[in-house]
mmCIF file of C-alpha atoms in Angstrom:
data_model
loop_
_atom_site.group_PDB
_atom_site.id
_atom_site.type_symbol
_atom_site.label_atom_id
_atom_site.label_comp_id
_atom_site.label_asym_id
_atom_site.label_seq_id
_atom_site.Cartn_x
_atom_site.Cartn_y
_atom_site.Cartn_z
ATOM 1 C CA MET A 1 23.128 1.725 0.199
ATOM 2 C CA SER A 2 22.294 1.029 3.809
ATOM 3 C CA ALA A 3 18.862 -0.002 4.977
ATOM 4 C CA GLU A 4 16.608 2.574 6.548
ATOM 5 C CA PRO A 5 16.502 2.064 10.304
ATOM 6 C CA SER A 6 13.245 0.772 11.677
ATOM 7 C CA SER A 7 11.238 3.338 13.571
ATOM 8 C CA PRO A 8 8.779 2.527 16.340
ATOM 9 C CA ASP A 9 5.175 2.197 15.310
ATOM 10 C CA PRO A 10 3.403 5.194 16.890
ATOM 11 C CA GLY A 11 0.302 3.041 17.278
ATOM 12 C CA SER A 12 2.062 0.212 19.088
ATOM 13 C CA PRO A 13 -0.083 -1.562 21.700
ATOM 14 C CA ASP A 14 2.957 -2.215 23.866
ATOM 15 C CA GLN A 15 3.658 0.111 26.735
ATOM 16 C CA GLY A 16 6.824 1.213 28.489
ATOM 17 C CA GLY A 17 9.311 0.973 25.625
ATOM 18 C CA PRO A 18 9.893 0.911 21.881
ATOM 19 C CA ASP A 19 7.885 -1.459 19.735
ATOM 20 C CA PRO A 20 9.903 -4.592 18.866
ATOM 21 C CA SER A 21 11.103 -4.418 15.284
ATOM 22 C CA SER A 22 10.996 -8.073 14.236
ATOM 23 C CA PRO A 23 8.094 -10.560 14.171
ATOM 24 C CA ASP A 24 9.806 -12.976 16.540
ATOM 25 C CA GLN A 25 10.392 -10.218 19.094
ATOM 26 C CA ARG A 26 6.777 -9.086 18.800
ATOM 27 C CA TYR A 27 5.585 -12.653 19.224
ATOM 28 C CA GLY A 28 7.506 -12.863 22.488
ATOM 29 C CA ALA A 29 6.234 -9.508 23.709
ATOM 30 C CA ARG A 30 2.572 -9.968 22.789
ATOM 31 C CA LEU A 31 1.684 -13.640 22.558
ATOM 32 C CA ARG A 32 3.949 -15.441 25.020
ATOM 33 C CA ARG A 33 1.569 -14.936 27.915
ATOM 34 C CA ARG A 34 -1.058 -17.636 28.068
ATOM 35 C CA SER A 35 -4.618 -16.522 27.470
ATOM 36 C CA SER A 36 -7.783 -18.007 26.101
ATOM 37 C CA SER A 37 -8.511 -17.699 22.406
ATOM 38 C CA SER A 38 -11.541 -15.517 23.169
ATOM 39 C CA ILE A 39 -9.419 -13.011 25.107
ATOM 40 C CA LEU A 40 -6.864 -12.891 22.311
ATOM 41 C CA LEU A 41 -9.623 -12.512 19.730
ATOM 42 C CA ASP A 42 -11.100 -9.549 21.624
ATOM 43 C CA ARG A 43 -7.690 -7.922 21.920
ATOM 44 C CA LEU A 44 -6.961 -8.351 18.210
ATOM 45 C CA LEU A 45 -10.367 -7.046 17.126
ATOM 46 C CA ASP A 46 -10.096 -4.029 19.431
ATOM 47 C CA HIS A 47 -6.723 -3.078 18.003
ATOM 48 C CA GLU A 48 -7.800 -3.600 14.382
ATOM 49 C CA THR A 49 -10.934 -1.500 14.893
ATOM 50 C CA ALA A 50 -9.038 1.299 16.625
ATOM 51 C CA ASN A 51 -6.306 1.324 14.009
ATOM 52 C CA LEU A 52 -8.754 1.522 11.128
ATOM 53 C CA ALA A 53 -10.663 4.345 12.841
ATOM 54 C CA GLU A 54 -7.480 6.343 13.447
ATOM 55 C CA THR A 55 -6.330 5.911 9.849
ATOM 56 C CA ALA A 56 -9.740 7.014 8.581
ATOM 57 C CA ARG A 57 -9.604 10.102 10.787
ATOM 58 C CA ARG A 58 -6.139 10.998 9.526
ATOM 59 C CA ILE A 59 -6.874 10.735 5.806
ATOM 60 C CA ARG A 60 -10.089 12.715 6.206
ATOM 61 C CA VAL A 61 -8.144 15.549 7.810
ATOM 62 C CA ASP A 62 -4.990 15.681 5.701
ATOM 63 C CA GLY A 63 -6.546 15.018 2.275
ATOM 64 C CA THR A 64 -3.574 12.957 1.104
ATOM 65 C CA LEU A 65 -5.652 10.106 -0.299
ATOM 66 C CA GLU A 66 -7.594 12.476 -2.534
ATOM 67 C CA GLN A 67 -4.341 14.093 -3.640
ATOM 68 C CA ALA A 68 -2.894 10.678 -4.434
ATOM 69 C CA ALA A 69 -5.920 9.769 -6.552
ATOM 70 C CA ALA A 70 -5.604 13.053 -8.462
ATOM 71 C CA ARG A 71 -1.934 12.349 -9.272
ATOM 72 C CA ILE A 72 -2.765 8.859 -10.516
ATOM 73 C CA VAL A 73 -5.620 10.068 -12.733
ATOM 74 C CA ALA A 74 -3.488 12.869 -14.217
ATOM 75 C CA ALA A 75 -0.572 10.574 -15.061
ATOM 76 C CA ARG A 76 0.032 9.138 -18.505
ATOM 77 C CA ARG A 77 1.607 5.963 -17.127
ATOM 78 C CA ARG A 78 1.126 4.464 -13.670
ATOM 79 C CA PHE A 79 3.652 2.191 -11.979
ATOM 80 C CA VAL A 80 3.097 0.381 -8.689
ATOM 81 C CA ILE A 81 5.808 -1.179 -6.512
ATOM 82 C CA GLY A 82 6.185 -2.814 -3.126
ATOM 83 C CA GLY A 83 8.719 -5.210 -1.638
ATOM 84 C CA SER A 84 8.343 -8.209 0.630
ATOM 85 C CA LYS A 85 4.866 -8.195 2.251
ATOM 86 C CA SER A 86 4.085 -4.891 0.539
ATOM 87 C CA SER A 87 4.219 -6.640 -2.836
ATOM 88 C CA ALA A 88 0.751 -8.004 -2.023
ATOM 89 C CA TYR A 89 -0.630 -4.501 -1.493
ATOM 90 C CA ALA A 90 1.034 -3.330 -4.707
ATOM 91 C CA ALA A 91 -0.489 -6.205 -6.658
ATOM 92 C CA LEU A 92 -3.923 -5.486 -5.210
ATOM 93 C CA LEU A 93 -3.774 -1.817 -6.198
ATOM 94 C CA ALA A 94 -2.431 -2.552 -9.675
ATOM 95 C CA ILE A 95 -5.225 -5.042 -10.363
ATOM 96 C CA ASP A 96 -7.943 -2.660 -9.176
ATOM 97 C CA LEU A 97 -6.496 0.335 -11.035
ATOM 98 C CA SER A 98 -6.235 -1.688 -14.244
ATOM 99 C CA ALA A 99 -9.984 -2.235 -14.211
ATOM 100 C CA SER A 100 -10.661 1.460 -14.802
ATOM 101 C CA LEU A 101 -7.383 2.876 -16.161
ATOM 102 C CA ALA A 102 -4.973 2.091 -18.967
ATOM 103 C CA ASN A 103 -1.177 2.009 -18.665
ATOM 104 C CA VAL A 104 -0.957 0.484 -15.190
ATOM 105 C CA THR A 105 2.181 -1.562 -14.574
ATOM 106 C CA LEU A 106 3.090 -3.627 -11.538
ATOM 107 C CA VAL A 107 6.858 -3.424 -11.072
ATOM 108 C CA ASP A 108 7.324 -7.013 -9.949
ATOM 109 C CA GLY A 109 10.905 -7.610 -11.021
ATOM 110 C CA ILE A 110 9.818 -10.175 -13.612
ATOM 111 C CA ALA A 111 7.453 -8.795 -16.244
ATOM 112 C CA ALA A 112 8.477 -5.254 -15.319
ATOM 113 C CA ARG A 113 11.936 -4.748 -13.852
ATOM 114 C CA PRO A 114 12.905 -1.619 -11.900
ATOM 115 C CA VAL A 115 15.939 -0.974 -14.097
ATOM 116 C CA ASP A 116 13.776 -0.936 -17.241
ATOM 117 C CA VAL A 117 11.245 1.428 -15.691
ATOM 118 C CA LEU A 118 13.910 3.811 -14.405
ATOM 119 C CA CYS A 119 15.573 4.050 -17.825
ATOM 120 C CA ASP A 120 12.454 5.652 -19.310
ATOM 121 C CA VAL A 121 10.833 7.865 -16.648
ATOM 122 C CA ARG A 122 8.825 10.797 -17.993
ATOM 123 C CA SER A 123 7.508 13.864 -16.233
ATOM 124 C CA ASP A 124 3.907 12.685 -16.551
ATOM 125 C CA ASP A 125 4.592 9.260 -15.007
ATOM 126 C CA VAL A 126 3.584 8.355 -11.475
ATOM 127 C CA LEU A 127 4.975 5.677 -9.183
ATOM 128 C CA VAL A 128 2.839 4.444 -6.287
ATOM 129 C CA ALA A 129 5.209 2.889 -3.766
ATOM 130 C CA PHE A 130 4.276 0.858 -0.682
ATOM 131 C CA SER A 131 6.835 0.811 2.118
ATOM 132 C CA PHE A 132 6.262 -0.359 5.679
ATOM 133 C CA ARG A 133 8.686 -1.362 8.351
ATOM 134 C CA ARG A 134 11.156 -2.911 7.951
ATOM 135 C CA TYR A 135 11.354 -0.848 4.745
ATOM 136 C CA THR A 136 12.852 -2.890 1.914
ATOM 137 C CA ARG A 137 15.883 -1.270 0.304
ATOM 138 C CA GLN A 138 14.802 -1.725 -3.303
ATOM 139 C CA THR A 139 11.498 0.117 -2.952
ATOM 140 C CA ILE A 140 13.214 3.122 -1.381
ATOM 141 C CA ALA A 141 15.969 3.106 -4.006
ATOM 142 C CA VAL A 142 13.527 2.850 -6.926
ATOM 143 C CA ALA A 143 11.316 5.637 -5.554
ATOM 144 C CA ARG A 144 14.334 7.889 -5.055
ATOM 145 C CA GLU A 145 15.593 7.323 -8.601
ATOM 146 C CA PHE A 146 12.093 7.722 -10.063
ATOM 147 C CA ALA A 147 11.693 11.113 -8.390
ATOM 148 C CA ALA A 148 15.187 12.195 -9.420
ATOM 149 C CA ALA A 149 14.335 11.336 -13.031
ATOM 150 C CA GLY A 150 11.363 13.721 -12.933
ATOM 151 C CA GLY A 151 8.481 11.377 -12.185
ATOM 152 C CA THR A 152 5.904 11.801 -9.433
ATOM 153 C CA VAL A 153 6.100 9.514 -6.417
ATOM 154 C CA VAL A 154 3.048 8.709 -4.313
ATOM 155 C CA GLY A 155 4.080 6.955 -1.125
ATOM 156 C CA ILE A 156 1.922 4.761 1.075
ATOM 157 C CA THR A 157 3.766 4.158 4.319
ATOM 158 C CA ASP A 158 3.368 3.832 8.078
ATOM 159 C CA ASP A 159 5.538 6.702 9.293
ATOM 160 C CA PRO A 160 5.522 10.399 8.278
ATOM 161 C CA ASP A 161 9.276 10.430 8.901
ATOM 162 C CA SER A 162 10.098 7.374 6.790
ATOM 163 C CA SER A 163 12.427 7.767 3.808
ATOM 164 C CA LEU A 164 9.550 7.197 1.397
ATOM 165 C CA ALA A 165 7.348 9.817 3.048
ATOM 166 C CA ARG A 166 10.126 12.403 2.877
ATOM 167 C CA MET A 167 10.807 11.909 -0.829
ATOM 168 C CA ALA A 168 7.220 11.450 -2.040
ATOM 169 C CA GLU A 169 5.234 14.302 -3.555
ATOM 170 C CA VAL A 170 2.209 12.876 -1.738
ATOM 171 C CA ALA A 171 2.610 10.606 1.277
ATOM 172 C CA VAL A 172 -0.374 8.679 2.612
ATOM 173 C CA VAL A 173 0.368 7.579 6.179
ATOM 174 C CA VAL A 174 -1.432 4.407 7.225
ATOM 175 C CA GLY A 175 -1.451 2.965 10.734
ATOM 176 C CA THR A 176 -0.335 -0.622 11.216
ATOM 177 C CA ARG A 177 -1.115 -0.950 14.934
ATOM 178 C CA SER A 178 -1.525 -4.562 15.940
ATOM 179 C CA ALA A 179 -1.698 -6.867 18.927
ATOM 180 C CA SER A 180 -0.220 -9.626 16.785
ATOM 181 C CA TYR A 181 3.351 -10.576 16.010
ATOM 182 C CA VAL A 182 2.914 -9.076 12.510
ATOM 183 C CA ASP A 183 1.917 -5.517 11.720
ATOM 184 C CA SER A 184 -1.691 -5.066 10.708
ATOM 185 C CA PRO A 185 -2.705 -5.097 7.022
ATOM 186 C CA THR A 186 -6.281 -3.996 7.750
ATOM 187 C CA ALA A 187 -5.965 -0.240 7.228
ATOM 188 C CA VAL A 188 -3.497 -0.721 4.371
ATOM 189 C CA ALA A 189 -5.972 -2.876 2.462
ATOM 190 C CA ALA A 190 -8.775 -0.396 3.185
ATOM 191 C CA VAL A 191 -6.728 2.574 1.985
ATOM 192 C CA THR A 192 -5.721 0.660 -1.150
ATOM 193 C CA HIS A 193 -9.366 -0.110 -1.889
ATOM 194 C CA ILE A 194 -10.471 3.485 -1.324
ATOM 195 C CA LEU A 195 -7.632 4.871 -3.449
ATOM 196 C CA ALA A 196 -8.592 2.662 -6.385
ATOM 197 C CA THR A 197 -12.241 3.691 -6.012
ATOM 198 C CA LEU A 198 -11.485 7.426 -5.846
ATOM 199 C CA THR A 199 -9.296 7.076 -8.910
ATOM 200 C CA ALA A 200 -11.937 5.224 -10.910
ATOM 201 C CA ALA A 201 -14.576 7.790 -9.971
ATOM 202 C CA SER A 202 -12.413 10.609 -11.383
ATOM 203 C CA ALA A 203 -11.030 8.886 -14.484
ATOM 204 C CA LYS A 204 -12.488 9.737 -17.863
ATOM 205 C CA GLY A 205 -13.532 6.644 -19.730
ATOM 206 C CA ALA A 206 -13.564 4.454 -16.629
ATOM 207 C CA ARG A 207 -17.160 3.349 -17.210
ATOM 208 C CA ARG A 208 -16.443 2.515 -20.831
ATOM 209 C CA ARG A 209 -13.344 0.537 -19.889
ATOM 210 C CA LEU A 210 -15.215 -1.381 -17.197
ATOM 211 C CA ARG A 211 -18.002 -2.231 -19.647
ATOM 212 C CA ARG A 212 -15.534 -3.448 -22.270
ATOM 213 C CA ARG A 213 -13.694 -5.432 -19.614
ATOM 214 C CA GLU A 214 -16.884 -7.268 -18.752
ATOM 215 C CA GLU A 215 -17.453 -8.100 -22.411
ATOM 216 C CA VAL A 216 -13.948 -9.526 -22.788
ATOM 217 C CA THR A 217 -14.228 -11.442 -19.540
ATOM 218 C CA ARG A 218 -17.464 -13.002 -20.728
ATOM 219 C CA ASP A 219 -16.083 -13.822 -24.183
ATOM 220 C CA LEU A 220 -13.030 -15.515 -22.698
ATOM 221 C CA GLU A 221 -15.186 -17.396 -20.166
ATOM 222 C CA LEU A 222 -12.819 -16.488 -17.355
ATOM 223 C CA TYR A 223 -15.285 -17.163 -14.550
ATOM 224 C CA GLU A 224 -17.850 -19.816 -13.856
ATOM 225 C CA GLY A 225 -20.265 -17.485 -12.089
ATOM 226 C CA ALA A 226 -22.099 -14.519 -13.535
#
């Protein structure tokens, strides 16, 4: 299987050509010119603020985040996957979902391997997949097989034309505009947080599970603080 070609970030801060696809190229294009730290700070903050605002506008209009939450709540089992940098977003969502929902599994390749998950996909299962450029092969392959087996795929990606967006039943498009040499995680983290919150608000038994979780946490003395 060949890798999905990288597509330009529609929110790229660079002008006059396609957005560089690799971090080292972006470093050369954006940070090679000498500037004071205060100028760079202003530029970074402006881009992060604008990107977050544009992502918020988009999800308010298209309703995809609410649709994604509804699919997660309705599912019997919930799987979350992401490769490379996206594995951090996947872990964040899985942890937050587990606080209010049962049967949440992070497909990390260790405790839960893709091959094991794909051998037992059911029609009431949902896979939440994170895929951002440069689009790791395994995430795309697992999402494709999961959908083919009858499960529901919710995609969180940066391009409405990405492979994940095209195959997902619900595709949440998140901007990753950045003035840095790495694409921005700001809107991705915000969308992940909001998705977990919308899901918890709609899930039956979420309050009871959260209360019991606090009791267990206290009994096990997991934290020093209250």
